[in-house]
Amino acid sequence: MQNIVLFGPPGAGKGTQSAFLVDHFGFVHLSTGDIFRSNIKGDTELGRLAKTYMEKGQLVPDEVTIRMLEDSANAHQGAIGFIFDGFPRTTAQAEALDQFLEGKGQSILGMLALEVPEEELRTRLAKRAETSGRADDADPKVIQKRIDVYNEETAPVAKHYQSQGKYKGVQGVGSMEEIFGRLSAAIEGLS
Ligand code: B4P
């Protein structure tokens, strides 16, 4: 089974590229951000809790996020492989994911990390705010907080995969098609 972590800061293009990768490779896409937003829309207990963190640009607590991710993965028993988008975002989440997959006799094949300069991230998220209706895109202070949280809490997750020889940096600036080409080549190079 091919399980891939698509990594990168907020606005790096994880969600955008996941859609292309699902079409091309047939992965099941698990985006923790999308699952939280769907719970917020449905006004569930989980959604109400997640909203209090997301609107401030903070991470939703590990315990809640890990349980939700495992439930979502378990709901796709026949998957040929998962693309994990926005998860893991902390080292504790990365360790929990390893354990969860190990319990199923599986593992992560590779982490593909989209590399995009901060100025470009701010520009992309501010532009998306014009159409997304996302409260966390609308306020430049919240965008900055998300970038800061990424640098402090999420960027260290790369080391977890580097130490396993599974990390691959991918240039995330260019046309969506060019970046898809780079990611596809990186996936085909994994074994
Ligand atoms: P996410 O939904 O993961 O939001 P994100 O980091 O902003 O990434 P997203 O996928 O939306 O953006 P993308 O790069 O595709 O998380 C939202 C919040 O949920 C987090 O802040 C946190 O509070 C919570 N959360 C989620 N997962 C969590 C976890 N594991 N633990 C704890 N909390 C968690 O795209 C951005 C924009 O760039 C798009 O508008 C796109 O059109 C544009 N774009 C893409 N590619 C481009 C290109 N090549 N050129 C120009 N623009 C491009």
mmCIF file of C-alpha atoms and ligand atoms in Angstrom:
data_model
loop_
_atom_site.group_PDB
_atom_site.id
_atom_site.type_symbol
_atom_site.label_atom_id
_atom_site.label_comp_id
_atom_site.label_asym_id
_atom_site.label_seq_id
_atom_site.Cartn_x
_atom_site.Cartn_y
_atom_site.Cartn_z
ATOM 1 C CA MET A 1 0.000 0.000 0.000
ATOM 2 C CA GLN A 2 1.318 3.458 -0.922
ATOM 3 C CA ASN A 3 0.773 5.925 1.921
ATOM 4 C CA ILE A 4 2.122 9.423 1.332
ATOM 5 C CA VAL A 5 2.325 12.470 3.601
ATOM 6 C CA LEU A 6 1.922 15.724 1.650
ATOM 7 C CA PHE A 7 3.599 18.350 3.795
ATOM 8 C CA GLY A 8 4.111 22.106 3.694
ATOM 9 C CA PRO A 9 3.152 25.396 5.292
ATOM 10 C CA PRO A 10 -0.385 26.858 5.082
ATOM 11 C CA GLY A 11 -0.978 27.922 1.493
ATOM 12 C CA ALA A 12 1.775 25.701 0.038
ATOM 13 C CA GLY A 13 -0.718 23.985 -2.285
ATOM 14 C CA LYS A 14 -1.355 20.756 -0.350
ATOM 15 C CA GLY A 15 -5.110 20.752 -0.950
ATOM 16 C CA THR A 16 -4.698 21.851 -4.579
ATOM 17 C CA GLN A 17 -2.127 19.180 -5.428
ATOM 18 C CA SER A 18 -3.952 16.442 -3.491
ATOM 19 C CA ALA A 19 -6.864 16.728 -5.927
ATOM 20 C CA PHE A 20 -4.515 16.109 -8.912
ATOM 21 C CA LEU A 21 -2.747 13.226 -7.124
ATOM 22 C CA VAL A 22 -6.035 11.518 -6.224
ATOM 23 C CA ASP A 23 -7.150 11.709 -9.882
ATOM 24 C CA HIS A 24 -3.845 10.358 -11.183
ATOM 25 C CA PHE A 25 -2.837 7.728 -8.605
ATOM 26 C CA GLY A 26 -6.191 6.759 -7.025
ATOM 27 C CA PHE A 27 -5.189 7.611 -3.446
ATOM 28 C CA VAL A 28 -7.829 8.221 -0.782
ATOM 29 C CA HIS A 29 -7.381 11.839 0.305
ATOM 30 C CA LEU A 30 -7.511 12.519 4.046
ATOM 31 C CA SER A 31 -7.284 16.243 4.857
ATOM 32 C CA THR A 32 -7.701 17.036 8.544
ATOM 33 C CA GLY A 33 -8.490 20.663 7.635
ATOM 34 C CA ASP A 34 -11.313 19.530 5.300
ATOM 35 C CA ILE A 35 -12.711 17.130 7.943
ATOM 36 C CA PHE A 36 -12.713 19.896 10.565
ATOM 37 C CA ARG A 37 -14.400 22.322 8.136
ATOM 38 C CA SER A 38 -17.078 19.763 7.288
ATOM 39 C CA ASN A 39 -17.750 19.294 11.030
ATOM 40 C CA ILE A 40 -17.950 23.061 11.505
ATOM 41 C CA LYS A 41 -20.458 23.256 8.638
ATOM 42 C CA GLY A 42 -22.524 20.452 10.200
ATOM 43 C CA ASP A 43 -22.330 22.176 13.615
ATOM 44 C CA THR A 44 -21.139 18.962 15.321
ATOM 45 C CA GLU A 45 -19.521 18.906 18.773
ATOM 46 C CA LEU A 46 -16.131 18.282 17.112
ATOM 47 C CA GLY A 47 -16.745 21.189 14.719
ATOM 48 C CA ARG A 48 -17.597 23.583 17.539
ATOM 49 C CA LEU A 49 -14.421 22.598 19.377
ATOM 50 C CA ALA A 50 -12.176 22.803 16.275
ATOM 51 C CA LYS A 51 -13.574 26.231 15.352
ATOM 52 C CA THR A 52 -12.311 27.795 18.580
ATOM 53 C CA TYR A 53 -8.730 26.858 17.595
ATOM 54 C CA MET A 54 -8.905 27.299 13.823
ATOM 55 C CA GLU A 55 -10.281 30.842 13.901
ATOM 56 C CA LYS A 56 -7.254 31.868 15.970
ATOM 57 C CA GLY A 57 -4.777 30.089 13.665
ATOM 58 C CA GLN A 58 -3.895 27.544 16.395
ATOM 59 C CA LEU A 59 -3.661 23.768 16.083
ATOM 60 C CA VAL A 60 -6.567 21.635 17.252
ATOM 61 C CA PRO A 61 -5.318 19.471 20.193
ATOM 62 C CA ASP A 62 -3.466 16.283 19.220
ATOM 63 C CA GLU A 63 -5.751 13.873 21.058
ATOM 64 C CA VAL A 64 -8.865 15.026 19.182
ATOM 65 C CA THR A 65 -7.093 15.258 15.818
ATOM 66 C CA ILE A 66 -5.434 11.827 16.036
ATOM 67 C CA ARG A 67 -8.691 10.069 16.992
ATOM 68 C CA MET A 68 -10.553 11.787 14.151
ATOM 69 C CA LEU A 69 -7.856 10.863 11.600
ATOM 70 C CA GLU A 70 -7.833 7.212 12.676
ATOM 71 C CA ASP A 71 -11.635 6.997 12.464
ATOM 72 C CA SER A 72 -11.537 8.517 8.966
ATOM 73 C CA ALA A 73 -8.828 6.107 7.785
ATOM 74 C CA ASN A 74 -10.709 3.125 9.241
ATOM 75 C CA ALA A 75 -13.753 4.152 7.215
ATOM 76 C CA HIS A 76 -11.794 3.415 3.974
ATOM 77 C CA GLN A 77 -10.857 -0.244 4.378
ATOM 78 C CA GLY A 78 -10.352 -0.974 0.663
ATOM 79 C CA ALA A 79 -8.056 2.002 -0.027
ATOM 80 C CA ILE A 80 -5.034 1.362 -2.290
ATOM 81 C CA GLY A 81 -3.199 4.076 -0.341
ATOM 82 C CA PHE A 82 -3.750 7.306 1.542
ATOM 83 C CA ILE A 83 -2.541 10.799 0.899
ATOM 84 C CA PHE A 84 -2.356 12.505 4.284
ATOM 85 C CA ASP A 85 -2.815 16.275 3.782
ATOM 86 C CA GLY A 86 -2.298 18.548 6.791
ATOM 87 C CA PHE A 87 -1.535 15.571 9.041
ATOM 88 C CA PRO A 88 0.757 14.993 10.887
ATOM 89 C CA ARG A 89 1.297 18.578 12.086
ATOM 90 C CA THR A 90 3.138 17.734 15.330
ATOM 91 C CA THR A 91 5.745 15.125 16.208
ATOM 92 C CA ALA A 92 3.185 13.445 18.509
ATOM 93 C CA GLN A 93 0.820 13.106 15.516
ATOM 94 C CA ALA A 94 3.653 11.632 13.400
ATOM 95 C CA GLU A 95 4.435 9.043 16.079
ATOM 96 C CA ALA A 96 0.735 8.175 16.454
ATOM 97 C CA LEU A 97 0.418 7.757 12.661
ATOM 98 C CA ASP A 98 3.416 5.381 12.550
ATOM 99 C CA GLN A 99 1.886 3.302 15.349
ATOM 100 C CA PHE A 100 -1.564 3.278 13.749
ATOM 101 C CA LEU A 101 -0.197 2.108 10.374
ATOM 102 C CA GLU A 102 2.141 -0.415 11.999
ATOM 103 C CA GLY A 103 -0.911 -1.976 13.669
ATOM 104 C CA LYS A 104 -2.224 -2.617 10.147
ATOM 105 C CA GLY A 105 1.112 -3.912 8.808
ATOM 106 C CA GLN A 106 1.598 -0.686 6.833
ATOM 107 C CA SER A 107 3.840 2.378 6.854
ATOM 108 C CA ILE A 108 4.457 5.764 5.262
ATOM 109 C CA LEU A 109 6.305 5.402 1.967
ATOM 110 C CA GLY A 110 7.453 9.009 1.868
ATOM 111 C CA MET A 111 6.874 12.590 2.960
ATOM 112 C CA LEU A 112 6.727 15.069 0.062
ATOM 113 C CA ALA A 113 7.302 18.596 1.368
ATOM 114 C CA LEU A 114 6.206 21.557 -0.760
ATOM 115 C CA GLU A 115 8.710 24.399 -0.353
ATOM 116 C CA VAL A 116 7.249 27.901 -0.789
ATOM 117 C CA PRO A 117 8.637 31.250 0.517
ATOM 118 C CA GLU A 118 6.592 32.969 3.265
ATOM 119 C CA GLU A 119 5.808 36.064 1.187
ATOM 120 C CA GLU A 120 4.196 33.855 -1.496
ATOM 121 C CA LEU A 121 2.168 32.017 1.200
ATOM 122 C CA ARG A 122 0.767 35.299 2.535
ATOM 123 C CA THR A 123 -0.146 36.417 -1.004
ATOM 124 C CA ARG A 124 -1.901 33.111 -1.840
ATOM 125 C CA LEU A 125 -3.932 32.975 1.382
ATOM 126 C CA ALA A 126 -4.990 36.635 1.150
ATOM 127 C CA LYS A 127 -6.113 35.963 -2.434
ATOM 128 C CA ARG A 128 -8.042 32.840 -1.409
ATOM 129 C CA ALA A 129 -9.822 34.904 1.277
ATOM 130 C CA GLU A 130 -11.634 36.756 -1.535
ATOM 131 C CA THR A 131 -13.542 33.587 -2.423
ATOM 132 C CA SER A 132 -13.088 30.897 0.273
ATOM 133 C CA GLY A 133 -15.263 32.331 3.033
ATOM 134 C CA ARG A 134 -12.618 30.942 5.427
ATOM 135 C CA ALA A 135 -12.303 33.062 8.566
ATOM 136 C CA ASP A 136 -8.674 31.917 8.977
ATOM 137 C CA ASP A 137 -7.770 33.374 5.550
ATOM 138 C CA ALA A 138 -9.540 36.717 6.064
ATOM 139 C CA ASP A 139 -7.324 38.237 8.767
ATOM 140 C CA PRO A 140 -3.599 38.850 8.010
ATOM 141 C CA LYS A 141 -2.847 38.419 11.744
ATOM 142 C CA VAL A 142 -4.387 34.921 11.719
ATOM 143 C CA ILE A 143 -2.457 34.063 8.524
ATOM 144 C CA GLN A 144 0.775 35.134 10.261
ATOM 145 C CA LYS A 145 -0.146 33.113 13.348
ATOM 146 C CA ARG A 146 -0.661 29.988 11.165
ATOM 147 C CA ILE A 147 2.755 30.529 9.547
ATOM 148 C CA ASP A 148 4.375 31.008 13.000
ATOM 149 C CA VAL A 149 2.678 27.872 14.382
ATOM 150 C CA TYR A 150 3.899 25.983 11.312
ATOM 151 C CA ASN A 151 7.505 27.133 11.889
ATOM 152 C CA GLU A 152 7.428 26.326 15.616
ATOM 153 C CA GLU A 153 5.309 23.160 15.870
ATOM 154 C CA THR A 154 4.945 21.622 12.407
ATOM 155 C CA ALA A 155 8.276 22.178 10.606
ATOM 156 C CA PRO A 156 10.071 19.866 13.133
ATOM 157 C CA VAL A 157 7.882 16.967 11.891
ATOM 158 C CA ALA A 158 10.131 16.867 8.791
ATOM 159 C CA LYS A 159 12.973 15.600 11.020
ATOM 160 C CA HIS A 160 10.826 12.620 12.028
ATOM 161 C CA TYR A 161 10.694 11.475 8.385
ATOM 162 C CA GLN A 162 14.261 12.601 7.569
ATOM 163 C CA SER A 163 15.523 10.267 10.291
ATOM 164 C CA GLN A 164 13.659 7.422 8.553
ATOM 165 C CA GLY A 165 15.102 8.408 5.124
ATOM 166 C CA LYS A 166 11.601 9.218 3.860
ATOM 167 C CA TYR A 167 11.743 13.018 3.375
ATOM 168 C CA LYS A 168 11.708 14.612 -0.068
ATOM 169 C CA GLY A 169 11.594 18.390 -0.618
ATOM 170 C CA VAL A 170 9.673 19.564 -3.709
ATOM 171 C CA GLN A 171 9.827 23.097 -5.174
ATOM 172 C CA GLY A 172 6.295 24.470 -4.634
ATOM 173 C CA VAL A 173 6.513 27.635 -6.769
ATOM 174 C CA GLY A 174 5.430 27.482 -10.416
ATOM 175 C CA SER A 175 2.280 26.527 -12.270
ATOM 176 C CA MET A 176 -0.007 23.924 -10.659
ATOM 177 C CA GLU A 177 0.814 21.569 -13.581
ATOM 178 C CA GLU A 178 4.568 21.978 -13.101
ATOM 179 C CA ILE A 179 4.289 21.238 -9.390
ATOM 180 C CA PHE A 180 2.062 18.227 -10.086
ATOM 181 C CA GLY A 181 4.765 16.951 -12.476
ATOM 182 C CA ARG A 182 7.435 17.295 -9.764
ATOM 183 C CA LEU A 183 5.272 15.525 -7.169
ATOM 184 C CA SER A 184 4.363 12.704 -9.561
ATOM 185 C CA ALA A 185 8.032 12.124 -10.404
ATOM 186 C CA ALA A 186 8.859 12.093 -6.679
ATOM 187 C CA ILE A 187 6.099 9.536 -5.972
ATOM 188 C CA GLU A 188 7.217 7.324 -8.848
ATOM 189 C CA GLY A 189 10.742 7.453 -7.393
ATOM 190 C CA LEU A 190 9.578 6.130 -4.019
ATOM 191 C CA SER A 191 9.666 2.420 -3.404
HETATM 192 P P1 B4P B 1 -5.725 23.230 6.413
HETATM 193 O O1 B4P B 1 -7.051 22.972 5.871
HETATM 194 O O2 B4P B 1 -4.716 22.118 6.271
HETATM 195 O O3 B4P B 1 -5.256 24.583 5.738
HETATM 196 P P2 B4P B 1 -3.891 25.105 5.138
HETATM 197 O O4 B4P B 1 -2.692 24.688 5.918
HETATM 198 O O5 B4P B 1 -4.122 26.553 4.957
HETATM 199 O O6 B4P B 1 -3.638 24.403 3.763
HETATM 200 P P3 B4P B 1 -4.588 24.294 2.506
HETATM 201 O O7 B4P B 1 -4.508 22.878 2.052
HETATM 202 O O8 B4P B 1 -5.927 24.816 2.804
HETATM 203 O O9 B4P B 1 -3.997 25.303 1.430
HETATM 204 P P4 B4P B 1 -3.344 24.969 0.048
HETATM 205 O O10 B4P B 1 -1.926 24.836 0.454
HETATM 206 O O11 B4P B 1 -3.928 23.854 -0.708
HETATM 207 O O12 B4P B 1 -5.796 23.592 7.983
HETATM 208 C C1 B4P B 1 -6.640 24.610 8.469
HETATM 209 C C2 B4P B 1 -6.589 24.625 10.001
HETATM 210 O O13 B4P B 1 -7.161 23.373 10.530
HETATM 211 C C3 B4P B 1 -5.212 24.711 10.662
HETATM 212 O O14 B4P B 1 -4.754 26.050 10.744
HETATM 213 C C4 B4P B 1 -5.517 24.082 12.055
HETATM 214 O O15 B4P B 1 -6.155 25.005 12.906
HETATM 215 C C5 B4P B 1 -6.501 22.971 11.733
HETATM 216 N N1 B4P B 1 -5.825 21.687 11.505
HETATM 217 C C6 B4P B 1 -5.770 21.013 10.310
HETATM 218 N N2 B4P B 1 -5.055 19.884 10.444
HETATM 219 C C7 B4P B 1 -4.628 19.830 11.748
HETATM 220 C C8 B4P B 1 -3.818 18.910 12.478
HETATM 221 N N3 B4P B 1 -3.273 17.825 11.887
HETATM 222 N N4 B4P B 1 -3.589 19.164 13.793
HETATM 223 C C9 B4P B 1 -4.109 20.243 14.393
HETATM 224 N N5 B4P B 1 -4.872 21.163 13.755
HETATM 225 C C10 B4P B 1 -5.128 20.960 12.424
HETATM 226 O O16 B4P B 1 -3.673 26.202 -0.957
HETATM 227 C C11 B4P B 1 -3.629 27.569 -0.614
HETATM 228 C C12 B4P B 1 -3.984 28.510 -1.803
HETATM 229 O O17 B4P B 1 -2.880 28.605 -2.710
HETATM 230 C C13 B4P B 1 -5.188 28.105 -2.647
HETATM 231 O O18 B4P B 1 -6.016 29.233 -2.812
HETATM 232 C C14 B4P B 1 -4.615 27.709 -3.991
HETATM 233 O O19 B4P B 1 -5.458 28.053 -5.077
HETATM 234 C C15 B4P B 1 -3.333 28.526 -4.076
HETATM 235 N N6 B4P B 1 -2.326 27.810 -4.825
HETATM 236 C C16 B4P B 1 -2.062 26.480 -4.775
HETATM 237 N N7 B4P B 1 -1.058 26.169 -5.617
HETATM 238 C C17 B4P B 1 -0.647 27.344 -6.214
HETATM 239 C C18 B4P B 1 0.360 27.683 -7.173
HETATM 240 N N8 B4P B 1 1.166 26.776 -7.701
HETATM 241 N N9 B4P B 1 0.508 28.992 -7.526
HETATM 242 C C19 B4P B 1 -0.313 29.940 -6.998
HETATM 243 N N10 B4P B 1 -1.300 29.678 -6.092
HETATM 244 C C20 B4P B 1 -1.469 28.397 -5.707
#
